[in-house]
């Protein structure tokens, strides 16, 4: 028997929870500034605990509506992980535990009053859970039947257990992520990061070191930030997990993790590992054939076009400007295609309010690759288009580095950075401004490029990317189309 007053209280609580569902919530968040985060409308507070190396590790954060819809099961009761979503401000403040030993036991003399109370709470709750479970089973059953009928059409939602099953490899995880829209659940990311064995350093950039690591017998790249650069770590992880960002020409992000070892916090970003390293490394080492050049140019431009493109709809993506396009931030895959990496400086466009998601400091990229309007500070910061056009200028310079290494009849140029013959090795903004804005100089296009159709087209494209007038530059989509036509032309000739 349930107590009538409790029923009323329960109904009121459910009503409050439902009402809260449609508004933004404040939640406890260990990874956020002030330990607080805010969900969007229809989000939830997330509270979880997982057994890692025999120790309970708690994660508290905000859940976006997309995460709630797509990939996270809010409830579980396995003895290796426990998860909970709730819908009132800071409701995830309590600490979950896995083992009954952690749970405070009630005092010795329960008495009938308590028992009654417990029954009054438990019975309706149990009934509610059973009906929810039944509901889920029915929906799930229908979905499975539908999926069997439409194999590969629809993806199952993901749960931590299936995501972390021992036979999963990196490709599977990346596939899981692409079907879920944004990234893996935080707990899965943390578990992956903490089972990586670091092997050797492979590079050093402005924000820390990059390592090759091993996870389940496969190579991964781990970018380790110092706690000083926490904002960069957070921003890069955030951008990589932008809904629907995944693309074959964007570096495959796997996980972000912050590990406190007592005296400092290590911040990790885990991504796919590409043994050729950056395009800068690759072109320094190798020349490329005409086909090789086109494949690289096409994949780089596809990646940039995907970043720049806004996709509208619930499963859409905002337009993103990279702001640090250069040969060191492009990686070369084993199959000869490229991916765009280092999204830490990127900005997202909110088209509904026509605003950019972070206060943007316009001089953030690499000086050598900065567009003239950035160098002389004439960029129109209120227009998001401006940032895309600045990316296109840098893309033109990358094409120039690439085309120089294209070997035709045994002839090619040595590898050089753009403006290598006009500015010192670590140029200042002023050095660059004099050359690019005042003297209006651009990298030299060798005459012999005219005698090879592909090089002639790429040479023309780069000129149209680095016009002083930003509005006259080509769009990424236009560049992509022109490069793909070179491939088609070649195919026809072959
Ligand atoms: N996923 C990866 N796979 C293989 N090598 C990588 C990967 N990510 C980075 N690297 C290597 O590590 C180097 C350092 O990368 P990082 O992004 O930290 O700095 P950078 O691009 O060289 O300079 P900057 O800080 O200006 O971006 C790269 O140049 C590349 O050689
Ligand atoms: Mg970089």
XYZ file of C-alpha atoms and ligand atoms in Angstrom:
526
model
C 0.000 0.000 0.000
C 1.340 3.450 -0.854
C 0.789 6.410 1.362
C -1.500 8.981 -0.300
C 0.717 11.888 0.812
C 3.766 10.251 -0.658
C 1.961 9.809 -3.934
C 1.282 13.517 -4.038
C 4.911 14.311 -3.194
C 6.101 11.896 -5.851
C 3.772 13.408 -8.440
C 5.035 16.863 -7.517
C 8.648 15.709 -7.863
C 7.976 14.174 -11.263
C 6.227 17.376 -12.336
C 9.188 19.500 -11.189
C 11.631 17.188 -12.997
C 9.637 17.332 -16.216
C 9.356 21.117 -15.968
C 13.114 21.358 -15.403
C 13.788 19.158 -18.425
C 13.066 21.947 -20.859
C 15.267 24.572 -19.177
C 19.035 24.927 -18.808
C 20.520 23.391 -15.671
C 23.584 24.125 -13.588
C 25.521 21.003 -12.664
C 28.656 20.034 -10.773
C 31.472 19.459 -13.306
C 34.996 18.404 -12.384
C 36.442 19.361 -15.761
C 34.985 22.868 -15.833
C 35.935 26.280 -14.520
C 34.449 26.848 -11.020
C 33.492 23.168 -11.026
C 30.229 24.183 -12.655
C 28.757 23.696 -16.096
C 25.475 24.639 -17.682
C 23.419 22.347 -19.901
C 21.487 23.559 -22.920
C 17.702 23.351 -22.829
C 16.618 19.708 -22.308
C 20.002 18.677 -20.950
C 20.717 16.837 -17.701
C 23.287 16.603 -14.931
C 25.436 13.473 -15.158
C 26.823 11.598 -12.206
C 28.789 8.402 -12.542
C 31.307 6.171 -10.892
C 33.461 3.473 -12.419
C 35.955 0.939 -11.165
C 39.373 1.796 -12.658
C 42.402 -0.187 -11.458
C 40.401 -1.254 -8.414
C 39.608 2.343 -7.453
C 36.331 4.134 -7.763
C 36.587 7.090 -10.174
C 33.709 9.537 -10.240
C 32.722 11.745 -13.184
C 30.278 14.614 -12.805
C 29.352 16.821 -15.707
C 26.643 18.251 -17.934
C 24.881 16.207 -20.592
C 23.821 17.894 -23.786
C 20.455 17.039 -25.316
C 22.355 15.281 -28.122
C 24.226 13.066 -25.668
C 20.957 12.295 -23.931
C 19.324 11.339 -27.204
C 22.183 9.559 -28.876
C 24.571 7.633 -26.780
C 24.264 7.751 -23.045
C 22.203 5.392 -20.999
C 21.469 7.283 -17.831
C 20.807 4.315 -15.627
C 22.845 1.220 -14.863
C 23.544 -0.949 -11.905
C 26.512 -3.129 -12.819
C 29.152 -3.421 -10.164
C 31.755 -1.898 -12.497
C 29.939 1.292 -13.348
C 26.996 3.241 -12.085
C 25.435 6.138 -13.917
C 22.722 8.556 -13.135
C 21.092 11.529 -14.856
C 19.084 14.083 -12.948
C 17.239 17.214 -13.789
C 17.532 19.819 -11.035
C 20.335 22.325 -10.445
C 23.433 20.679 -8.903
C 21.529 17.433 -8.379
C 24.717 15.498 -9.302
C 26.505 16.799 -6.220
C 26.177 13.537 -4.295
C 28.988 11.008 -4.664
C 28.001 7.643 -6.064
C 29.644 4.440 -4.848
C 29.765 0.990 -6.355
C 30.249 -1.211 -3.329
C 27.732 -1.578 -0.571
C 30.634 -1.053 1.858
C 30.652 2.582 0.863
C 26.973 3.035 1.521
C 26.007 4.297 4.940
C 23.915 1.649 6.666
C 20.781 2.583 8.566
C 20.919 2.210 12.354
C 20.145 -1.148 13.990
C 16.494 -0.669 14.980
C 14.463 -0.164 11.858
C 10.979 -0.261 13.511
C 7.685 -0.537 11.659
C 7.472 3.173 10.865
C 10.693 3.052 8.848
C 9.821 -0.169 7.121
C 6.517 1.258 6.095
C 8.201 4.388 4.832
C 10.785 2.353 2.900
C 8.039 0.252 1.348
C 6.064 3.366 0.524
C 9.035 4.775 -1.364
C 10.362 1.558 -2.850
C 7.159 -0.025 -4.130
C 6.073 2.874 -6.376
C 9.678 3.438 -7.454
C 10.055 -0.230 -8.329
C 6.767 -0.147 -10.215
C 7.931 2.958 -12.076
C 11.271 1.302 -12.935
C 9.552 -1.876 -14.121
C 7.217 0.115 -16.364
C 10.140 2.181 -17.739
C 12.087 -1.041 -18.362
C 9.100 -2.620 -20.051
C 8.688 0.491 -22.176
C 12.371 0.439 -23.130
C 12.169 -3.282 -23.955
C 9.159 -2.759 -26.190
C 10.802 0.172 -28.007
C 14.087 -1.710 -28.223
C 12.332 -4.813 -29.522
C 10.630 -2.804 -32.215
C 13.892 -1.134 -33.103
C 15.762 -4.447 -33.342
C 13.047 -5.830 -35.573
C 13.263 -2.700 -37.702
C 17.058 -2.907 -37.831
C 16.963 -6.525 -38.846
C 14.655 -5.528 -41.650
C 16.790 -2.504 -42.636
C 20.309 -3.767 -41.991
C 22.849 -0.872 -41.742
C 20.099 1.732 -42.053
C 19.864 2.748 -38.414
C 22.458 2.479 -35.692
C 21.793 1.161 -32.213
C 22.415 3.657 -29.442
C 25.681 2.960 -27.679
C 26.252 2.011 -24.081
C 29.509 1.938 -22.173
C 29.660 -1.848 -22.059
C 29.234 -2.350 -25.802
C 31.597 0.533 -26.500
C 34.289 -0.950 -24.321
C 33.910 -4.597 -25.325
C 37.378 -6.161 -25.497
C 37.281 -6.851 -29.235
C 36.705 -3.181 -30.129
C 39.550 -1.604 -32.095
C 40.158 2.071 -32.809
C 38.379 1.938 -36.160
C 35.266 0.508 -34.454
C 35.351 3.221 -31.800
C 35.676 5.958 -34.391
C 32.816 4.384 -36.311
C 30.736 4.264 -33.106
C 31.456 7.927 -32.554
C 30.550 8.945 -36.071
C 27.183 7.242 -35.717
C 26.559 8.824 -32.319
C 27.079 12.358 -33.616
C 29.676 13.848 -31.301
C 32.117 11.919 -29.120
C 32.312 8.916 -26.813
C 30.822 9.179 -23.300
C 33.303 10.779 -20.889
C 33.681 7.602 -18.899
C 34.640 5.581 -21.957
C 37.123 8.283 -22.987
C 38.708 8.177 -19.537
C 38.918 4.392 -19.538
C 40.614 4.363 -22.939
C 43.072 7.109 -21.961
C 44.039 5.284 -18.772
C 44.816 2.042 -20.518
C 47.193 3.596 -23.080
C 50.880 2.790 -22.730
C 53.076 5.686 -23.908
C 55.955 4.623 -26.202
C 57.965 7.625 -27.456
C 57.669 11.356 -28.093
C 57.044 12.220 -31.713
C 56.789 15.966 -31.653
C 56.534 19.141 -29.677
C 54.281 22.086 -30.401
C 53.193 25.283 -28.687
C 50.941 23.402 -26.290
C 52.979 20.463 -25.090
C 54.296 17.183 -26.420
C 52.873 14.591 -28.766
C 53.526 10.915 -27.966
C 52.961 7.664 -29.767
C 51.061 5.345 -27.456
C 49.671 1.807 -27.685
C 46.089 0.878 -26.971
C 44.920 -2.725 -27.430
C 47.855 -3.407 -29.733
C 47.287 -0.359 -31.940
C 49.098 2.967 -32.196
C 47.409 6.142 -30.976
C 48.712 9.709 -30.734
C 48.587 11.385 -27.327
C 48.982 15.136 -27.071
C 49.939 15.983 -23.489
C 49.209 19.521 -22.314
C 50.560 20.996 -19.103
C 48.005 22.254 -16.576
C 49.046 25.790 -17.594
C 47.442 25.138 -20.988
C 44.222 23.691 -19.608
C 42.104 26.109 -21.633
C 43.727 24.979 -24.902
C 43.202 21.330 -23.951
C 39.579 21.951 -23.091
C 38.940 23.991 -26.214
C 40.522 21.447 -28.554
C 38.562 18.580 -26.981
C 35.389 20.648 -27.181
C 35.849 21.469 -30.871
C 36.694 17.867 -31.798
C 33.475 16.782 -30.105
C 31.316 19.212 -32.006
C 28.333 17.276 -33.182
C 28.761 15.792 -36.673
C 32.315 17.066 -37.091
C 33.683 13.635 -37.926
C 35.004 13.360 -41.453
C 37.585 11.237 -43.226
C 39.714 14.367 -43.729
C 39.559 15.607 -40.116
C 41.872 13.960 -37.559
C 39.967 11.189 -35.740
C 39.605 12.264 -32.134
C 39.337 9.426 -29.618
C 39.440 10.734 -26.052
C 40.244 13.542 -23.640
C 41.288 12.898 -20.063
C 42.547 14.894 -17.101
C 44.608 12.935 -14.627
C 45.601 14.429 -11.285
C 48.711 12.766 -9.905
C 48.674 14.692 -6.636
C 51.065 17.486 -7.564
C 49.911 18.420 -11.066
C 47.233 17.631 -13.598
C 48.126 15.938 -16.856
C 45.809 16.751 -19.691
C 45.589 14.268 -22.541
C 44.062 14.393 -25.987
C 44.056 11.028 -27.721
C 43.660 10.781 -31.484
C 44.407 8.477 -34.379
C 48.111 8.057 -35.043
C 49.485 8.723 -38.523
C 53.007 7.415 -38.903
C 53.925 9.801 -41.736
C 53.452 12.703 -39.335
C 52.615 16.158 -40.623
C 52.494 17.271 -44.270
C 55.502 19.413 -43.358
C 57.425 16.282 -42.249
C 56.213 14.337 -45.299
C 57.134 16.922 -47.937
C 60.514 17.430 -46.309
C 61.179 13.726 -46.728
C 59.446 12.793 -49.976
C 58.462 14.166 -53.358
C 54.963 13.399 -54.640
C 53.681 12.268 -58.024
C 51.026 14.325 -59.847
C 48.393 11.847 -58.631
C 49.811 11.991 -55.112
C 49.607 15.780 -55.148
C 45.986 15.776 -56.324
C 44.956 13.197 -53.710
C 46.552 15.283 -50.955
C 45.122 18.574 -52.252
C 41.656 17.062 -52.611
C 41.571 15.567 -49.132
C 42.910 18.738 -47.457
C 40.271 20.822 -49.250
C 37.506 18.318 -48.445
C 38.431 18.574 -44.769
C 38.412 22.363 -44.877
C 35.141 22.476 -46.842
C 33.560 20.203 -44.218
C 34.806 22.424 -41.388
C 33.536 25.591 -43.094
C 30.146 24.158 -43.985
C 27.143 24.682 -41.767
C 24.808 21.686 -41.755
C 21.308 22.597 -40.667
C 19.037 20.274 -38.665
C 19.083 18.443 -35.355
C 21.984 16.339 -36.572
C 23.645 19.394 -38.099
C 26.967 21.085 -37.456
C 27.950 24.723 -37.116
C 30.324 26.365 -39.577
C 33.861 26.257 -38.142
C 36.901 28.317 -39.105
C 40.265 26.661 -38.318
C 42.471 29.765 -37.957
C 45.792 27.876 -38.004
C 45.957 26.124 -41.383
C 49.581 25.220 -42.198
C 51.546 22.179 -43.336
C 52.425 21.284 -39.708
C 48.747 21.056 -38.804
C 47.884 18.634 -41.585
C 48.752 14.954 -41.134
C 49.408 12.421 -43.889
C 47.724 9.029 -43.711
C 49.244 5.755 -44.881
C 46.958 5.753 -47.954
C 48.366 9.081 -49.157
C 45.366 11.212 -48.163
C 45.557 13.941 -45.525
C 43.615 14.997 -42.446
C 43.309 18.414 -40.857
C 44.439 18.485 -37.220
C 44.986 20.983 -34.385
C 41.544 22.448 -33.964
C 42.469 24.242 -30.731
C 42.180 27.725 -32.214
C 39.028 27.105 -34.219
C 35.884 29.208 -33.824
C 32.299 28.104 -34.369
C 29.591 30.215 -35.927
C 26.125 30.380 -34.422
C 24.056 31.271 -37.463
C 20.851 31.864 -35.490
C 22.419 34.771 -33.596
C 25.207 35.432 -36.122
C 27.787 35.220 -33.353
C 31.077 33.419 -32.816
C 31.221 31.040 -29.855
C 34.274 32.490 -28.101
C 35.571 36.042 -27.781
C 37.927 35.915 -30.705
C 41.386 37.272 -30.607
C 42.109 37.743 -34.283
C 45.896 37.281 -34.230
C 46.110 33.735 -32.995
C 47.468 31.646 -35.856
C 50.990 31.235 -37.193
C 52.395 34.574 -38.445
C 53.888 33.170 -41.663
C 50.459 31.906 -42.747
C 48.420 34.931 -41.643
C 46.216 36.567 -44.255
C 46.992 40.204 -45.150
C 43.863 41.483 -43.381
C 45.060 39.823 -40.141
C 48.548 41.255 -40.522
C 47.371 44.833 -41.051
C 44.388 44.479 -38.723
C 41.749 45.412 -41.271
C 39.769 42.173 -40.872
C 36.051 42.567 -40.281
C 35.713 40.666 -37.021
C 31.948 40.896 -36.917
C 31.600 38.702 -39.991
C 32.297 34.978 -39.677
C 33.008 34.879 -43.433
C 36.226 36.809 -42.700
C 37.672 33.903 -40.727
C 36.855 31.416 -43.481
C 38.521 33.678 -46.062
C 41.646 33.904 -43.902
C 41.742 30.054 -43.838
C 41.565 30.018 -47.654
C 44.577 32.324 -47.888
C 46.567 29.874 -45.705
C 45.306 26.947 -47.811
C 46.781 28.650 -50.896
C 50.180 28.715 -49.164
C 49.897 25.006 -48.272
C 49.114 24.223 -51.938
C 52.275 26.078 -52.900
C 54.398 23.970 -50.470
C 52.770 20.837 -51.894
C 53.107 21.724 -55.600
C 56.828 22.465 -55.214
C 57.357 18.834 -54.225
C 55.413 17.448 -57.181
C 57.832 15.544 -59.359
C 57.208 15.815 -63.111
C 59.710 14.133 -65.461
C 62.111 13.904 -62.515
C 61.947 17.653 -61.821
C 60.768 19.177 -58.557
C 61.703 21.941 -56.127
C 63.195 21.443 -52.674
C 60.896 21.782 -49.689
C 60.473 25.351 -48.448
C 58.097 27.236 -46.215
C 56.098 30.043 -47.867
C 58.038 33.345 -48.038
C 61.259 31.474 -47.079
C 63.191 33.796 -49.407
C 61.556 37.025 -48.189
C 61.376 36.900 -44.358
C 63.610 35.625 -41.516
C 63.084 32.150 -40.041
C 60.804 33.211 -37.189
C 59.151 36.237 -38.765
C 57.344 38.894 -36.741
C 53.937 40.249 -37.738
C 55.764 43.362 -38.907
C 58.153 41.326 -41.145
C 55.180 39.588 -42.702
C 53.071 42.734 -43.054
C 55.803 44.533 -45.026
C 56.060 41.695 -47.546
C 52.426 40.568 -47.793
C 50.519 43.866 -47.365
C 52.886 46.682 -48.332
C 54.854 45.020 -51.129
C 51.949 42.686 -51.982
C 54.378 39.835 -52.630
C 53.327 36.187 -52.815
C 55.358 32.962 -53.159
C 56.876 32.484 -56.591
C 55.060 30.261 -59.100
C 57.705 28.568 -61.294
C 57.241 28.744 -65.104
C 57.553 24.983 -65.544
C 54.232 24.482 -63.726
C 52.555 25.698 -66.932
C 53.721 22.611 -68.789
C 51.845 20.180 -66.518
C 48.030 20.474 -66.544
C 47.566 19.529 -62.873
C 50.317 21.905 -61.711
C 48.907 24.673 -63.914
C 45.450 24.270 -62.314
C 46.857 24.078 -58.771
C 49.025 27.157 -59.499
C 45.969 29.098 -60.703
C 43.985 27.957 -57.653
C 46.602 29.173 -55.186
C 46.639 32.616 -56.821
C 42.873 32.753 -56.409
C 43.220 31.757 -52.746
C 45.692 34.437 -51.786
C 44.135 37.550 -53.342
C 44.665 40.635 -51.177
C 40.929 41.241 -51.456
C 39.518 38.552 -49.138
C 36.056 38.685 -50.737
C 37.554 37.757 -54.136
C 39.104 34.520 -52.825
C 37.592 31.166 -53.750
C 35.516 29.239 -51.223
C 36.706 25.861 -49.944
C 33.860 24.201 -51.827
C 34.920 25.878 -55.093
C 38.551 24.816 -54.589
C 37.376 21.278 -53.872
C 35.302 21.151 -57.056
C 38.162 22.440 -59.213
C 40.653 19.967 -57.715
C 38.233 17.085 -58.186
C 37.795 18.107 -61.841
C 41.545 17.716 -62.324
C 41.075 14.139 -61.176
C 38.142 13.648 -63.536
C 40.089 15.146 -66.458
C 42.944 12.821 -65.688
C 40.604 9.848 -65.462
C 39.190 10.686 -68.886
C 42.672 11.026 -70.404
C 43.751 7.718 -68.831
N 47.960 12.237 -34.706
C 49.255 12.317 -34.984
N 49.883 11.297 -35.595
C 51.200 11.370 -35.877
N 51.980 12.431 -35.600
C 51.416 13.491 -35.004
C 50.030 13.491 -34.659
N 49.750 14.681 -34.073
C 50.897 15.379 -34.056
N 51.902 14.683 -34.611
C 53.311 15.094 -34.755
O 53.643 15.885 -33.631
C 54.113 17.158 -34.054
C 53.727 18.208 -33.036
O 52.362 18.473 -33.123
P 51.718 19.749 -32.468
O 50.378 19.911 -33.028
O 51.837 19.672 -30.998
O 52.663 20.931 -32.891
P 52.930 21.612 -34.314
O 51.738 21.440 -35.198
O 54.215 21.088 -34.864
O 53.078 23.114 -33.921
P 51.938 24.081 -33.380
O 52.005 24.035 -31.910
O 52.323 25.376 -33.952
O 50.627 23.584 -33.901
C 53.494 17.369 -35.434
O 54.243 18.253 -36.209
C 53.519 15.953 -35.999
O 54.785 15.661 -36.538
Mg 50.035 21.684 -34.583
